Amino acid sequence: ATQRKTGWEDQGIALTLSDSEKKTETAKAKDLWNKRVNRADLEAALQTYEKLVSADPKNLEQLTTLARGYYFLGDAHYDDMD
């Protein structure tokens, strides 16, 4: 029998960041998040949060912000025609 793994169980390849890199990337993500009314800044923030979550997939604050960010992207920056 073939063993299957669901998408949410697949952890993929974890990214390793040093404490200094985590601090720098977190500051960058928060700065971009604060400018989320601009679509390009929001998309850059989401990319940075994706990187941080890849390095620490159990960080609930970053996971929550990432989810809120994707919701905001769809709600504020896309219309029915996109």
Short mmCIF file of C-alpha atoms in Angstrom, two decimals:
data_model
loop_
_atom_site.label_atom_id
_atom_site.label_comp_id
_atom_site.label_asym_id
_atom_site.label_seq_id
_atom_site.Cartn_x
_atom_site.Cartn_y
_atom_site.Cartn_z
CA ALA A 1 0.00 0.00 0.00
CA THR A 2 1.14 3.52 -0.74
CA GLN A 3 1.63 5.82 2.20
CA ARG A 4 -0.02 9.19 1.61
CA LYS A 5 0.71 12.46 3.30
CA THR A 6 -1.71 15.37 3.31
CA GLY A 7 -0.51 18.82 2.27
CA TRP A 8 -0.81 20.27 5.74
CA GLU A 9 1.32 17.46 7.15
CA ASP A 10 4.11 18.00 4.64
CA GLN A 11 6.61 20.26 6.33
CA GLY A 12 8.78 20.62 3.23
CA ILE A 13 12.33 21.81 3.66
CA ALA A 14 12.80 23.92 6.77
CA LEU A 15 14.82 27.09 6.43
CA THR A 16 17.47 27.76 9.04
CA LEU A 17 17.97 31.34 10.20
CA SER A 18 20.36 32.56 12.87
CA ASP A 19 18.96 34.59 15.76
CA SER A 20 20.38 37.72 14.14
CA GLU A 21 18.74 36.87 10.80
CA LYS A 22 15.40 36.16 12.52
CA LYS A 23 15.56 39.53 14.27
CA THR A 24 16.42 41.36 11.04
CA GLU A 25 13.75 39.57 8.99
CA THR A 26 11.12 40.08 11.69
CA ALA A 27 11.84 43.83 11.79
CA LYS A 28 11.65 43.95 7.98
CA ALA A 29 8.36 42.02 7.94
CA LYS A 30 6.79 44.27 10.58
CA ASP A 31 7.92 47.42 8.76
CA LEU A 32 6.43 46.17 5.50
CA TRP A 33 3.27 45.03 7.31
CA ASN A 34 2.78 48.56 8.63
CA LYS A 35 2.72 49.75 4.98
CA ARG A 36 0.25 47.06 3.86
CA VAL A 37 -2.12 49.57 2.26
CA ASN A 38 0.37 49.49 -0.62
CA ARG A 39 -0.03 46.19 -2.47
CA ALA A 40 3.70 45.82 -3.27
CA ASP A 41 4.64 46.33 0.39
CA LEU A 42 2.02 43.82 1.51
CA GLU A 43 3.27 41.24 -0.98
CA ALA A 44 6.86 41.82 0.21
CA ALA A 45 5.68 41.43 3.82
CA LEU A 46 3.96 38.15 2.95
CA GLN A 47 7.14 36.86 1.30
CA THR A 48 9.14 37.76 4.38
CA TYR A 49 6.60 36.15 6.72
CA GLU A 50 6.66 33.01 4.53
CA LYS A 51 10.42 32.88 5.04
CA LEU A 52 10.08 33.35 8.80
CA VAL A 53 7.35 30.70 9.07
CA SER A 54 9.49 28.29 7.08
CA ALA A 55 12.24 28.78 9.67
CA ASP A 56 9.85 28.54 12.64
CA PRO A 57 6.57 26.84 11.64
CA LYS A 58 5.21 26.90 15.20
CA ASN A 59 5.40 30.68 15.63
CA LEU A 60 1.70 31.49 16.07
CA GLU A 61 2.13 35.26 15.84
CA GLN A 62 3.79 35.00 12.44
CA LEU A 63 1.33 32.38 11.21
CA THR A 64 -1.59 34.58 12.27
CA THR A 65 -0.12 37.65 10.59
CA LEU A 66 0.50 35.63 7.43
CA ALA A 67 -3.13 34.45 7.36
CA ARG A 68 -4.42 37.97 8.02
CA GLY A 69 -2.12 39.27 5.29
CA TYR A 70 -3.46 36.91 2.64
CA TYR A 71 -7.01 37.78 3.67
CA PHE A 72 -6.21 41.50 3.47
CA LEU A 73 -4.53 41.04 0.08
CA GLY A 74 -7.65 39.48 -1.34
CA ASP A 75 -10.06 41.83 0.39
CA ALA A 76 -8.29 45.15 -0.19
CA HIS A 77 -6.19 44.70 -3.30
CA TYR A 78 -8.21 42.50 -5.61
CA ASP A 79 -11.57 43.22 -7.10
CA ASP A 80 -13.95 40.79 -8.75
CA MET A 81 -12.16 41.19 -12.06
CA ASP A 82 -8.66 40.13 -10.86
#
